[in-house]
JSON list of C-alpha atoms in Angstrom, two decimals:
[
{"chain": "A", "resi": 1, "resn": "UNK", "atom": "CA", "xyz": [20.12, -16.94, -4.14]},
{"chain": "A", "resi": 2, "resn": "UNK", "atom": "CA", "xyz": [17.59, -19.48, -5.34]},
{"chain": "A", "resi": 3, "resn": "UNK", "atom": "CA", "xyz": [17.20, -19.95, -9.06]},
{"chain": "A", "resi": 4, "resn": "UNK", "atom": "CA", "xyz": [13.63, -18.64, -8.99]},
{"chain": "A", "resi": 5, "resn": "UNK", "atom": "CA", "xyz": [14.71, -15.58, -7.01]},
{"chain": "A", "resi": 6, "resn": "UNK", "atom": "CA", "xyz": [11.80, -15.64, -4.55]},
{"chain": "A", "resi": 7, "resn": "UNK", "atom": "CA", "xyz": [13.84, -14.78, -1.47]},
{"chain": "A", "resi": 8, "resn": "UNK", "atom": "CA", "xyz": [17.40, -13.78, -0.81]},
{"chain": "A", "resi": 9, "resn": "UNK", "atom": "CA", "xyz": [18.34, -14.66, 2.78]},
{"chain": "A", "resi": 10, "resn": "UNK", "atom": "CA", "xyz": [21.96, -13.65, 3.00]},
{"chain": "A", "resi": 11, "resn": "UNK", "atom": "CA", "xyz": [22.35, -13.57, 6.76]},
{"chain": "A", "resi": 12, "resn": "UNK", "atom": "CA", "xyz": [20.57, -16.03, 9.08]},
{"chain": "A", "resi": 13, "resn": "UNK", "atom": "CA", "xyz": [21.49, -13.77, 12.03]},
{"chain": "A", "resi": 14, "resn": "UNK", "atom": "CA", "xyz": [19.94, -10.68, 10.46]},
{"chain": "A", "resi": 15, "resn": "UNK", "atom": "CA", "xyz": [17.11, -8.94, 12.32]},
{"chain": "A", "resi": 16, "resn": "UNK", "atom": "CA", "xyz": [15.02, -9.37, 9.14]},
{"chain": "A", "resi": 17, "resn": "UNK", "atom": "CA", "xyz": [15.95, -12.92, 8.18]},
{"chain": "A", "resi": 18, "resn": "UNK", "atom": "CA", "xyz": [13.18, -14.83, 6.39]},
{"chain": "A", "resi": 19, "resn": "UNK", "atom": "CA", "xyz": [9.66, -13.41, 6.44]},
{"chain": "A", "resi": 20, "resn": "UNK", "atom": "CA", "xyz": [9.46, -12.16, 10.02]},
{"chain": "A", "resi": 21, "resn": "UNK", "atom": "CA", "xyz": [7.71, -8.97, 11.15]},
{"chain": "A", "resi": 22, "resn": "UNK", "atom": "CA", "xyz": [10.69, -6.75, 10.36]},
{"chain": "A", "resi": 23, "resn": "UNK", "atom": "CA", "xyz": [11.12, -8.08, 6.82]},
{"chain": "A", "resi": 24, "resn": "UNK", "atom": "CA", "xyz": [7.37, -7.81, 6.11]},
{"chain": "A", "resi": 25, "resn": "UNK", "atom": "CA", "xyz": [7.25, -4.27, 7.47]},
{"chain": "A", "resi": 26, "resn": "UNK", "atom": "CA", "xyz": [10.04, -3.15, 5.15]},
{"chain": "A", "resi": 27, "resn": "UNK", "atom": "CA", "xyz": [8.44, -4.95, 2.22]},
{"chain": "A", "resi": 28, "resn": "UNK", "atom": "CA", "xyz": [5.21, -3.08, 2.98]},
{"chain": "A", "resi": 29, "resn": "UNK", "atom": "CA", "xyz": [7.00, 0.25, 3.31]},
{"chain": "A", "resi": 30, "resn": "UNK", "atom": "CA", "xyz": [9.07, -0.10, 0.15]},
{"chain": "A", "resi": 31, "resn": "UNK", "atom": "CA", "xyz": [6.11, -1.54, -1.79]},
{"chain": "A", "resi": 32, "resn": "UNK", "atom": "CA", "xyz": [3.96, 1.43, -0.74]},
{"chain": "A", "resi": 33, "resn": "UNK", "atom": "CA", "xyz": [6.62, 3.88, -1.93]},
{"chain": "A", "resi": 34, "resn": "UNK", "atom": "CA", "xyz": [7.10, 2.04, -5.23]},
{"chain": "A", "resi": 35, "resn": "UNK", "atom": "CA", "xyz": [3.32, 2.03, -5.70]},
{"chain": "A", "resi": 36, "resn": "UNK", "atom": "CA", "xyz": [3.19, 5.78, -5.11]},
{"chain": "A", "resi": 37, "resn": "UNK", "atom": "CA", "xyz": [5.89, 6.32, -7.73]},
{"chain": "A", "resi": 38, "resn": "UNK", "atom": "CA", "xyz": [4.16, 4.05, -10.26]},
{"chain": "A", "resi": 39, "resn": "UNK", "atom": "CA", "xyz": [0.80, 5.77, -9.71]},
{"chain": "A", "resi": 40, "resn": "UNK", "atom": "CA", "xyz": [2.42, 9.19, -10.15]},
{"chain": "A", "resi": 41, "resn": "UNK", "atom": "CA", "xyz": [4.07, 8.11, -13.40]},
{"chain": "A", "resi": 42, "resn": "UNK", "atom": "CA", "xyz": [0.74, 6.68, -14.60]},
{"chain": "A", "resi": 43, "resn": "UNK", "atom": "CA", "xyz": [-0.94, 10.04, -13.91]},
{"chain": "A", "resi": 44, "resn": "UNK", "atom": "CA", "xyz": [1.65, 11.91, -15.95]},
{"chain": "A", "resi": 45, "resn": "UNK", "atom": "CA", "xyz": [1.46, 9.47, -18.88]},
{"chain": "A", "resi": 46, "resn": "UNK", "atom": "CA", "xyz": [-2.30, 8.90, -18.99]},
{"chain": "A", "resi": 47, "resn": "UNK", "atom": "CA", "xyz": [-3.74, 12.11, -17.54]},
{"chain": "A", "resi": 48, "resn": "UNK", "atom": "CA", "xyz": [-1.01, 14.46, -18.67]},
{"chain": "A", "resi": 49, "resn": "UNK", "atom": "CA", "xyz": [-0.49, 15.96, -15.22]},
{"chain": "A", "resi": 50, "resn": "UNK", "atom": "CA", "xyz": [0.71, 15.02, -11.75]},
{"chain": "A", "resi": 51, "resn": "UNK", "atom": "CA", "xyz": [-1.80, 14.59, -8.95]},
{"chain": "A", "resi": 52, "resn": "UNK", "atom": "CA", "xyz": [-1.64, 13.15, -5.46]},
{"chain": "A", "resi": 53, "resn": "UNK", "atom": "CA", "xyz": [-1.95, 9.37, -5.25]},
{"chain": "A", "resi": 54, "resn": "UNK", "atom": "CA", "xyz": [-1.13, 9.08, -1.56]},
{"chain": "A", "resi": 55, "resn": "UNK", "atom": "CA", "xyz": [-3.01, 6.71, 0.71]},
{"chain": "A", "resi": 56, "resn": "UNK", "atom": "CA", "xyz": [-2.06, 8.60, 3.88]},
{"chain": "A", "resi": 57, "resn": "UNK", "atom": "CA", "xyz": [-1.92, 12.33, 4.47]},
{"chain": "A", "resi": 58, "resn": "UNK", "atom": "CA", "xyz": [1.79, 12.33, 5.23]},
{"chain": "A", "resi": 59, "resn": "UNK", "atom": "CA", "xyz": [4.46, 10.41, 3.40]},
{"chain": "A", "resi": 60, "resn": "UNK", "atom": "CA", "xyz": [4.66, 9.20, -0.22]},
{"chain": "A", "resi": 61, "resn": "UNK", "atom": "CA", "xyz": [2.80, 5.95, 0.45]},
{"chain": "A", "resi": 62, "resn": "UNK", "atom": "CA", "xyz": [0.14, 4.06, -1.50]},
{"chain": "A", "resi": 63, "resn": "UNK", "atom": "CA", "xyz": [-0.59, 1.28, 1.00]},
{"chain": "A", "resi": 64, "resn": "UNK", "atom": "CA", "xyz": [-2.59, -1.00, -1.30]},
{"chain": "A", "resi": 65, "resn": "UNK", "atom": "CA", "xyz": [0.67, -1.73, -3.15]},
{"chain": "A", "resi": 66, "resn": "UNK", "atom": "CA", "xyz": [2.47, -2.39, 0.12]},
{"chain": "A", "resi": 67, "resn": "UNK", "atom": "CA", "xyz": [-0.23, -4.81, 1.23]},
{"chain": "A", "resi": 68, "resn": "UNK", "atom": "CA", "xyz": [-0.10, -6.48, -2.16]},
{"chain": "A", "resi": 69, "resn": "UNK", "atom": "CA", "xyz": [3.68, -6.82, -1.91]},
{"chain": "A", "resi": 70, "resn": "UNK", "atom": "CA", "xyz": [3.39, -8.42, 1.54]},
{"chain": "A", "resi": 71, "resn": "UNK", "atom": "CA", "xyz": [0.65, -10.80, 0.37]},
{"chain": "A", "resi": 72, "resn": "UNK", "atom": "CA", "xyz": [2.63, -11.79, -2.71]},
{"chain": "A", "resi": 73, "resn": "UNK", "atom": "CA", "xyz": [5.79, -12.30, -0.68]},
{"chain": "A", "resi": 74, "resn": "UNK", "atom": "CA", "xyz": [3.94, -14.67, 1.65]},
{"chain": "A", "resi": 75, "resn": "UNK", "atom": "CA", "xyz": [1.79, -16.48, -0.90]},
{"chain": "A", "resi": 76, "resn": "UNK", "atom": "CA", "xyz": [4.25, -16.82, -3.76]},
{"chain": "A", "resi": 77, "resn": "UNK", "atom": "CA", "xyz": [6.91, -18.50, -1.67]},
{"chain": "A", "resi": 78, "resn": "UNK", "atom": "CA", "xyz": [4.66, -21.56, -2.04]},
{"chain": "A", "resi": 79, "resn": "UNK", "atom": "CA", "xyz": [5.03, -21.31, -5.82]},
{"chain": "A", "resi": 80, "resn": "UNK", "atom": "CA", "xyz": [8.77, -20.67, -6.03]},
{"chain": "A", "resi": 81, "resn": "UNK", "atom": "CA", "xyz": [9.29, -23.73, -8.21]},
{"chain": "A", "resi": 82, "resn": "UNK", "atom": "CA", "xyz": [6.33, -22.92, -10.49]},
{"chain": "A", "resi": 83, "resn": "UNK", "atom": "CA", "xyz": [6.43, -21.46, -13.99]},
{"chain": "A", "resi": 84, "resn": "UNK", "atom": "CA", "xyz": [6.23, -17.74, -14.68]},
{"chain": "A", "resi": 85, "resn": "UNK", "atom": "CA", "xyz": [2.69, -18.25, -16.00]},
{"chain": "A", "resi": 86, "resn": "UNK", "atom": "CA", "xyz": [1.52, -19.78, -12.70]},
{"chain": "A", "resi": 87, "resn": "UNK", "atom": "CA", "xyz": [3.17, -17.00, -10.71]},
{"chain": "A", "resi": 88, "resn": "UNK", "atom": "CA", "xyz": [1.52, -14.44, -13.02]},
{"chain": "A", "resi": 89, "resn": "UNK", "atom": "CA", "xyz": [-1.94, -15.99, -12.44]},
{"chain": "A", "resi": 90, "resn": "UNK", "atom": "CA", "xyz": [-1.48, -16.19, -8.68]},
{"chain": "A", "resi": 91, "resn": "UNK", "atom": "CA", "xyz": [-0.20, -12.58, -8.59]},
{"chain": "A", "resi": 92, "resn": "UNK", "atom": "CA", "xyz": [-3.22, -11.40, -10.57]},
{"chain": "A", "resi": 93, "resn": "UNK", "atom": "CA", "xyz": [-5.60, -13.13, -8.17]},
{"chain": "A", "resi": 94, "resn": "UNK", "atom": "CA", "xyz": [-3.78, -11.91, -5.05]},
{"chain": "A", "resi": 95, "resn": "UNK", "atom": "CA", "xyz": [-3.48, -8.33, -6.35]},
{"chain": "A", "resi": 96, "resn": "UNK", "atom": "CA", "xyz": [-7.08, -8.15, -7.54]},
{"chain": "A", "resi": 97, "resn": "UNK", "atom": "CA", "xyz": [-8.32, -9.58, -4.24]},
{"chain": "A", "resi": 98, "resn": "UNK", "atom": "CA", "xyz": [-6.37, -7.04, -2.22]},
{"chain": "A", "resi": 99, "resn": "UNK", "atom": "CA", "xyz": [-7.59, -4.22, -4.42]},
{"chain": "A", "resi": 100, "resn": "UNK", "atom": "CA", "xyz": [-11.18, -5.36, -3.87]},
{"chain": "A", "resi": 101, "resn": "UNK", "atom": "CA", "xyz": [-10.77, -5.86, -0.12]},
{"chain": "A", "resi": 102, "resn": "UNK", "atom": "CA", "xyz": [-8.88, -2.58, 0.24]},
{"chain": "A", "resi": 103, "resn": "UNK", "atom": "CA", "xyz": [-11.71, -0.66, -1.41]},
{"chain": "A", "resi": 104, "resn": "UNK", "atom": "CA", "xyz": [-14.30, -2.49, 0.70]},
{"chain": "A", "resi": 105, "resn": "UNK", "atom": "CA", "xyz": [-12.39, -1.86, 3.94]},
{"chain": "A", "resi": 106, "resn": "UNK", "atom": "CA", "xyz": [-12.00, 1.84, 3.13]},
{"chain": "A", "resi": 107, "resn": "UNK", "atom": "CA", "xyz": [-15.73, 2.18, 2.49]},
{"chain": "A", "resi": 108, "resn": "UNK", "atom": "CA", "xyz": [-16.65, 0.35, 5.70]},
{"chain": "A", "resi": 109, "resn": "UNK", "atom": "CA", "xyz": [-14.23, 2.31, 7.87]},
{"chain": "A", "resi": 110, "resn": "UNK", "atom": "CA", "xyz": [-14.44, 5.82, 6.39]},
{"chain": "A", "resi": 111, "resn": "UNK", "atom": "CA", "xyz": [-17.52, 5.83, 4.17]},
{"chain": "A", "resi": 112, "resn": "UNK", "atom": "CA", "xyz": [-15.40, 6.66, 1.12]},
{"chain": "A", "resi": 113, "resn": "UNK", "atom": "CA", "xyz": [-13.75, 4.92, -1.82]},
{"chain": "A", "resi": 114, "resn": "UNK", "atom": "CA", "xyz": [-10.66, 6.04, -3.72]},
{"chain": "A", "resi": 115, "resn": "UNK", "atom": "CA", "xyz": [-11.35, 4.24, -7.01]},
{"chain": "A", "resi": 116, "resn": "UNK", "atom": "CA", "xyz": [-14.34, 2.91, -8.91]},
{"chain": "A", "resi": 117, "resn": "UNK", "atom": "CA", "xyz": [-13.89, 1.21, -12.27]},
{"chain": "A", "resi": 118, "resn": "UNK", "atom": "CA", "xyz": [-16.64, 1.78, -14.82]},
{"chain": "A", "resi": 119, "resn": "UNK", "atom": "CA", "xyz": [-15.03, -0.63, -17.24]},
{"chain": "A", "resi": 120, "resn": "UNK", "atom": "CA", "xyz": [-15.88, -4.02, -18.73]},
{"chain": "A", "resi": 121, "resn": "UNK", "atom": "CA", "xyz": [-15.29, -7.08, -16.53]},
{"chain": "A", "resi": 122, "resn": "UNK", "atom": "CA", "xyz": [-15.14, -5.16, -13.27]},
{"chain": "A", "resi": 123, "resn": "UNK", "atom": "CA", "xyz": [-16.18, -6.53, -9.88]},
{"chain": "A", "resi": 124, "resn": "UNK", "atom": "CA", "xyz": [-18.50, -4.04, -8.16]},
{"chain": "A", "resi": 125, "resn": "UNK", "atom": "CA", "xyz": [-16.22, -1.28, -9.46]},
{"chain": "A", "resi": 126, "resn": "UNK", "atom": "CA", "xyz": [-13.56, -2.24, -6.92]},
{"chain": "A", "resi": 127, "resn": "UNK", "atom": "CA", "xyz": [-11.27, -4.14, -9.31]},
{"chain": "A", "resi": 128, "resn": "UNK", "atom": "CA", "xyz": [-11.32, -5.25, -12.93]},
{"chain": "A", "resi": 129, "resn": "UNK", "atom": "CA", "xyz": [-9.64, -7.65, -15.32]},
{"chain": "A", "resi": 130, "resn": "UNK", "atom": "CA", "xyz": [-7.26, -5.06, -16.79]},
{"chain": "A", "resi": 131, "resn": "UNK", "atom": "CA", "xyz": [-5.83, -4.09, -13.42]},
{"chain": "A", "resi": 132, "resn": "UNK", "atom": "CA", "xyz": [-5.69, -7.71, -12.30]},
{"chain": "A", "resi": 133, "resn": "UNK", "atom": "CA", "xyz": [-3.49, -8.34, -15.33]},
{"chain": "A", "resi": 134, "resn": "UNK", "atom": "CA", "xyz": [-1.33, -5.40, -14.25]},
{"chain": "A", "resi": 135, "resn": "UNK", "atom": "CA", "xyz": [-1.10, -6.94, -10.77]},
{"chain": "A", "resi": 136, "resn": "UNK", "atom": "CA", "xyz": [-0.05, -10.21, -12.39]},
{"chain": "A", "resi": 137, "resn": "UNK", "atom": "CA", "xyz": [2.77, -8.52, -14.30]},
{"chain": "A", "resi": 138, "resn": "UNK", "atom": "CA", "xyz": [3.88, -6.46, -11.32]},
{"chain": "A", "resi": 139, "resn": "UNK", "atom": "CA", "xyz": [3.78, -9.51, -9.06]},
{"chain": "A", "resi": 140, "resn": "UNK", "atom": "CA", "xyz": [5.89, -11.57, -11.43]},
{"chain": "A", "resi": 141, "resn": "UNK", "atom": "CA", "xyz": [8.48, -8.80, -11.79]},
{"chain": "A", "resi": 142, "resn": "UNK", "atom": "CA", "xyz": [8.40, -8.16, -8.05]},
{"chain": "A", "resi": 143, "resn": "UNK", "atom": "CA", "xyz": [9.00, -11.77, -7.08]},
{"chain": "A", "resi": 144, "resn": "UNK", "atom": "CA", "xyz": [11.56, -12.53, -9.80]},
{"chain": "A", "resi": 145, "resn": "UNK", "atom": "CA", "xyz": [13.67, -9.38, -9.64]},
{"chain": "A", "resi": 146, "resn": "UNK", "atom": "CA", "xyz": [12.64, -6.82, -7.00]},
{"chain": "A", "resi": 147, "resn": "UNK", "atom": "CA", "xyz": [12.16, -8.91, -3.85]},
{"chain": "A", "resi": 148, "resn": "UNK", "atom": "CA", "xyz": [15.54, -10.71, -4.02]},
{"chain": "A", "resi": 149, "resn": "UNK", "atom": "CA", "xyz": [17.40, -7.39, -4.16]},
{"chain": "A", "resi": 150, "resn": "UNK", "atom": "CA", "xyz": [15.09, -5.77, -1.60]},
{"chain": "A", "resi": 151, "resn": "UNK", "atom": "CA", "xyz": [15.48, -8.68, 0.80]},
{"chain": "A", "resi": 152, "resn": "UNK", "atom": "CA", "xyz": [19.25, -8.60, 0.53]},
{"chain": "A", "resi": 153, "resn": "UNK", "atom": "CA", "xyz": [19.42, -4.86, 1.21]},
{"chain": "A", "resi": 154, "resn": "UNK", "atom": "CA", "xyz": [17.04, -5.05, 4.19]},
{"chain": "A", "resi": 155, "resn": "UNK", "atom": "CA", "xyz": [19.10, -7.80, 5.79]},
{"chain": "A", "resi": 156, "resn": "UNK", "atom": "CA", "xyz": [22.23, -5.67, 5.54]},
{"chain": "A", "resi": 157, "resn": "UNK", "atom": "CA", "xyz": [20.88, -3.27, 8.17]},
{"chain": "A", "resi": 158, "resn": "UNK", "atom": "CA", "xyz": [22.64, -3.75, 11.53]},
{"chain": "A", "resi": 159, "resn": "UNK", "atom": "CA", "xyz": [20.46, -5.65, 14.00]},
{"chain": "A", "resi": 160, "resn": "UNK", "atom": "CA", "xyz": [19.99, -3.04, 16.71]},
{"chain": "A", "resi": 161, "resn": "UNK", "atom": "CA", "xyz": [19.76, -0.12, 14.30]},
{"chain": "A", "resi": 162, "resn": "UNK", "atom": "CA", "xyz": [17.38, -2.02, 12.03]},
{"chain": "A", "resi": 163, "resn": "UNK", "atom": "CA", "xyz": [15.03, -2.96, 14.86]},
{"chain": "A", "resi": 164, "resn": "UNK", "atom": "CA", "xyz": [14.87, 0.56, 16.29]},
{"chain": "A", "resi": 165, "resn": "UNK", "atom": "CA", "xyz": [14.46, 2.14, 12.87]},
{"chain": "A", "resi": 166, "resn": "UNK", "atom": "CA", "xyz": [11.61, -0.27, 12.12]},
{"chain": "A", "resi": 167, "resn": "UNK", "atom": "CA", "xyz": [9.88, 0.55, 15.41]},
{"chain": "A", "resi": 168, "resn": "UNK", "atom": "CA", "xyz": [10.20, 4.30, 14.87]},
{"chain": "A", "resi": 169, "resn": "UNK", "atom": "CA", "xyz": [8.91, 4.12, 11.30]},
{"chain": "A", "resi": 170, "resn": "UNK", "atom": "CA", "xyz": [6.07, 1.81, 12.36]},
{"chain": "A", "resi": 171, "resn": "UNK", "atom": "CA", "xyz": [4.96, 4.29, 15.05]},
{"chain": "A", "resi": 172, "resn": "UNK", "atom": "CA", "xyz": [5.09, 7.20, 12.58]},
{"chain": "A", "resi": 173, "resn": "UNK", "atom": "CA", "xyz": [3.14, 5.19, 10.02]},
{"chain": "A", "resi": 174, "resn": "UNK", "atom": "CA", "xyz": [0.53, 4.24, 12.63]},
{"chain": "A", "resi": 175, "resn": "UNK", "atom": "CA", "xyz": [0.09, 7.92, 13.49]},
{"chain": "A", "resi": 176, "resn": "UNK", "atom": "CA", "xyz": [-0.22, 8.74, 9.78]},
{"chain": "A", "resi": 177, "resn": "UNK", "atom": "CA", "xyz": [-2.89, 6.05, 9.39]},
{"chain": "A", "resi": 178, "resn": "UNK", "atom": "CA", "xyz": [-4.86, 7.19, 12.44]},
{"chain": "A", "resi": 179, "resn": "UNK", "atom": "CA", "xyz": [-4.86, 10.90, 11.56]},
{"chain": "A", "resi": 180, "resn": "UNK", "atom": "CA", "xyz": [-5.67, 10.17, 7.90]},
{"chain": "A", "resi": 181, "resn": "UNK", "atom": "CA", "xyz": [-8.59, 7.92, 8.82]},
{"chain": "A", "resi": 182, "resn": "UNK", "atom": "CA", "xyz": [-9.90, 10.39, 11.39]},
{"chain": "A", "resi": 183, "resn": "UNK", "atom": "CA", "xyz": [-9.65, 13.31, 8.95]},
{"chain": "A", "resi": 184, "resn": "UNK", "atom": "CA", "xyz": [-11.57, 11.45, 6.24]},
{"chain": "A", "resi": 185, "resn": "UNK", "atom": "CA", "xyz": [-14.29, 10.30, 8.64]},
{"chain": "A", "resi": 186, "resn": "UNK", "atom": "CA", "xyz": [-14.64, 13.87, 9.90]},
{"chain": "A", "resi": 187, "resn": "UNK", "atom": "CA", "xyz": [-15.01, 15.09, 6.30]},
{"chain": "A", "resi": 188, "resn": "UNK", "atom": "CA", "xyz": [-17.89, 12.65, 5.82]},
{"chain": "A", "resi": 189, "resn": "UNK", "atom": "CA", "xyz": [-19.48, 14.02, 9.00]},
{"chain": "A", "resi": 190, "resn": "UNK", "atom": "CA", "xyz": [-19.12, 17.60, 7.72]},
{"chain": "A", "resi": 191, "resn": "UNK", "atom": "CA", "xyz": [-20.87, 16.64, 4.49]},
{"chain": "A", "resi": 192, "resn": "UNK", "atom": "CA", "xyz": [-23.76, 15.38, 6.61]},
{"chain": "A", "resi": 193, "resn": "UNK", "atom": "CA", "xyz": [-23.68, 18.72, 8.48]},
{"chain": "A", "resi": 194, "resn": "UNK", "atom": "CA", "xyz": [-22.62, 17.15, 11.77]},
{"chain": "A", "resi": 195, "resn": "UNK", "atom": "CA", "xyz": [-21.02, 19.74, 14.07]},
{"chain": "A", "resi": 196, "resn": "UNK", "atom": "CA", "xyz": [-17.77, 18.94, 15.88]},
{"chain": "A", "resi": 197, "resn": "UNK", "atom": "CA", "xyz": [-18.44, 16.86, 18.98]},
{"chain": "A", "resi": 198, "resn": "UNK", "atom": "CA", "xyz": [-15.15, 17.47, 20.80]},
{"chain": "A", "resi": 199, "resn": "UNK", "atom": "CA", "xyz": [-11.82, 19.30, 20.68]},
{"chain": "A", "resi": 200, "resn": "UNK", "atom": "CA", "xyz": [-10.32, 16.67, 18.38]},
{"chain": "A", "resi": 201, "resn": "UNK", "atom": "CA", "xyz": [-13.05, 17.27, 15.81]},
{"chain": "A", "resi": 202, "resn": "UNK", "atom": "CA", "xyz": [-12.35, 21.00, 16.02]},
{"chain": "A", "resi": 203, "resn": "UNK", "atom": "CA", "xyz": [-8.66, 20.26, 15.45]},
{"chain": "A", "resi": 204, "resn": "UNK", "atom": "CA", "xyz": [-9.50, 18.13, 12.40]},
{"chain": "A", "resi": 205, "resn": "UNK", "atom": "CA", "xyz": [-11.80, 20.80, 10.99]},
{"chain": "A", "resi": 206, "resn": "UNK", "atom": "CA", "xyz": [-9.14, 23.49, 11.28]},
{"chain": "A", "resi": 207, "resn": "UNK", "atom": "CA", "xyz": [-6.12, 21.50, 10.07]},
{"chain": "A", "resi": 208, "resn": "UNK", "atom": "CA", "xyz": [-7.66, 19.06, 7.57]},
{"chain": "A", "resi": 209, "resn": "UNK", "atom": "CA", "xyz": [-10.54, 20.87, 5.93]},
{"chain": "A", "resi": 210, "resn": "UNK", "atom": "CA", "xyz": [-12.28, 19.84, 2.70]},
{"chain": "A", "resi": 211, "resn": "UNK", "atom": "CA", "xyz": [-9.93, 21.79, 0.42]},
{"chain": "A", "resi": 212, "resn": "UNK", "atom": "CA", "xyz": [-6.87, 20.26, 2.07]},
{"chain": "A", "resi": 213, "resn": "UNK", "atom": "CA", "xyz": [-8.21, 16.73, 1.72]},
{"chain": "A", "resi": 214, "resn": "UNK", "atom": "CA", "xyz": [-9.27, 17.36, -1.87]},
{"chain": "A", "resi": 215, "resn": "UNK", "atom": "CA", "xyz": [-5.64, 18.05, -2.73]},
{"chain": "A", "resi": 216, "resn": "UNK", "atom": "CA", "xyz": [-4.45, 14.92, -0.96]},
{"chain": "A", "resi": 217, "resn": "UNK", "atom": "CA", "xyz": [-7.25, 12.65, -2.24]},
{"chain": "A", "resi": 218, "resn": "UNK", "atom": "CA", "xyz": [-8.46, 14.19, -5.54]},
{"chain": "A", "resi": 219, "resn": "UNK", "atom": "CA", "xyz": [-10.20, 10.99, -6.64]},
{"chain": "A", "resi": 220, "resn": "UNK", "atom": "CA", "xyz": [-11.84, 10.04, -3.37]},
{"chain": "A", "resi": 221, "resn": "UNK", "atom": "CA", "xyz": [-15.58, 9.40, -3.67]},
{"chain": "A", "resi": 222, "resn": "UNK", "atom": "CA", "xyz": [-17.64, 10.22, -0.59]}
]
């Protein structure tokens, strides 16, 4: 393991050696789960109750954290010899940028946003200084302590099993993303009183109605 702990590459013959697709997929998956757990804990501490913080309808995933983890894993390898302060700054910039772009992409694709900060030093409500600082702290901890252990564990998966498991999980996650996006877009259409245009819209209306989506995305702004 390198002194800075950026990557732990224990097995050059591993299916997930380095930062290939398999390693990045698992970093995204684990980062999304960790993000979901952190968001849930934040709700309990700050709001006093537990509410859904999922990014997809199925699975305990908050993808913005997974994307941030992937971005930090790629970007911060360039700063592995830098000080903790530099890594903190880069993490804050990378995390804040992904938060902004994630909010923008969600609005462009679905016509909704899941967060809007009415706080000082915010950028169009999509990110703010306080959360960028949180990203900086999380990024520093992630790169120094979490990623080395995560990388080592991922590379311990047997090659064939690891590849097939990755493919299966990727397909399931793609389905989750597609059905979640379609359900949200259909909700926006219902708000604009647009009737279902095909059998798939009817399916979405019956299985993912407004009450269902309100429970999954309680903070989503249409």
